[in-house]
Coordinates of C-alpha atoms in Angstrom, one line a residue:
X268 CA -41.9 3.5 223.1
X269 CA -43.2 3.1 226.5
X270 CA -43.2 6.1 228.8
X271 CA -41.7 6.2 232.2
X272 CA -39.5 3.2 233.3
X273 CA -39.3 -0.4 232.3
X274 CA -41.1 -3.0 234.3
X275 CA -38.2 -3.4 237.0
X276 CA -38.4 0.0 237.7
X277 CA -35.3 0.6 235.9
X278 CA -34.9 3.6 233.2
X279 CA -35.1 2.2 229.5
X280 CA -31.2 1.7 228.1
X281 CA -31.1 2.8 224.6
X282 CA -28.1 1.4 222.6
X283 CA -26.5 3.7 220.2
X284 CA -24.4 1.9 217.5
X285 CA -21.0 3.0 216.2
X286 CA -21.1 3.2 212.2
X287 CA -18.5 1.2 211.0
X288 CA -18.0 0.7 207.0
X289 CA -17.8 -3.4 207.5
X290 CA -21.3 -3.1 209.2
X291 CA -20.2 -4.7 212.0
X292 CA -22.3 -3.9 214.9
X293 CA -20.7 -2.4 218.1
X294 CA -22.4 -0.2 220.7
X295 CA -20.9 3.0 220.8
X296 CA -22.9 3.8 224.0
X297 CA -26.0 2.9 225.9
X298 CA -28.3 6.0 227.5
X299 CA -30.6 5.7 229.8
X300 CA -33.8 7.3 229.4
X301 CA -37.1 8.0 231.5
X302 CA -40.3 9.8 229.9
X303 CA -37.9 10.8 227.2
X304 CA -37.5 10.1 223.6
X305 CA -34.5 9.3 221.3
X306 CA -34.1 9.5 217.3
X307 CA -31.0 8.4 215.7
X308 CA -30.3 9.0 211.8
X309 CA -27.4 8.0 209.9
X310 CA -26.2 6.7 206.1
X311 CA -24.1 3.7 207.3
X312 CA -27.4 1.5 207.2
X313 CA -29.9 3.0 205.2
X314 CA -28.7 3.4 201.7
X315 CA -29.0 2.2 198.2
X316 CA -26.0 1.7 195.7
X317 CA -26.3 2.8 191.7
X318 CA -23.7 2.5 189.1
X319 CA -21.0 1.9 192.1
X320 CA -22.0 4.9 194.3
X321 CA -23.9 5.1 197.5
X322 CA -26.8 7.1 198.0
X323 CA -27.8 8.2 201.4
X324 CA -31.7 8.3 202.7
X325 CA -30.8 11.7 204.2
X326 CA -31.4 14.8 202.2
X327 CA -29.0 17.7 202.5
X328 CA -31.3 20.7 202.5
X329 CA -28.6 23.0 201.0
X330 CA -29.0 21.2 197.5
X331 CA -31.6 18.6 197.7
X332 CA -29.3 15.7 197.3
X333 CA -28.5 12.9 199.2
X334 CA -25.5 13.5 201.8
X335 CA -22.1 12.0 200.9
X336 CA -20.8 10.9 204.5
X337 CA -21.8 8.3 206.6
X338 CA -21.9 10.3 209.7
X339 CA -24.5 9.7 212.8
X340 CA -26.5 12.2 215.0
X341 CA -28.5 11.3 217.7
X342 CA -31.3 13.6 219.8
X343 CA -33.3 13.4 222.9
X344 CA -35.5 15.4 224.8
X345 CA -38.2 14.7 227.5

């Protein structure tokens, strides 16, 4: 990501998708950023299926196994 502002002087706008089971892409929000960063993780796009069960790329630190929900989290700072 490029620091500062876009070429036209406006803030960068980062889209956050709503996690939908049918994989439809719908924006939940657009967040303006200037000299900041944002990270998002969730289980609805990055997973694999084995024997009919979905396994997330996010590991639960309490038991070391993939989480079984599709919640998403975004965090930012600058």
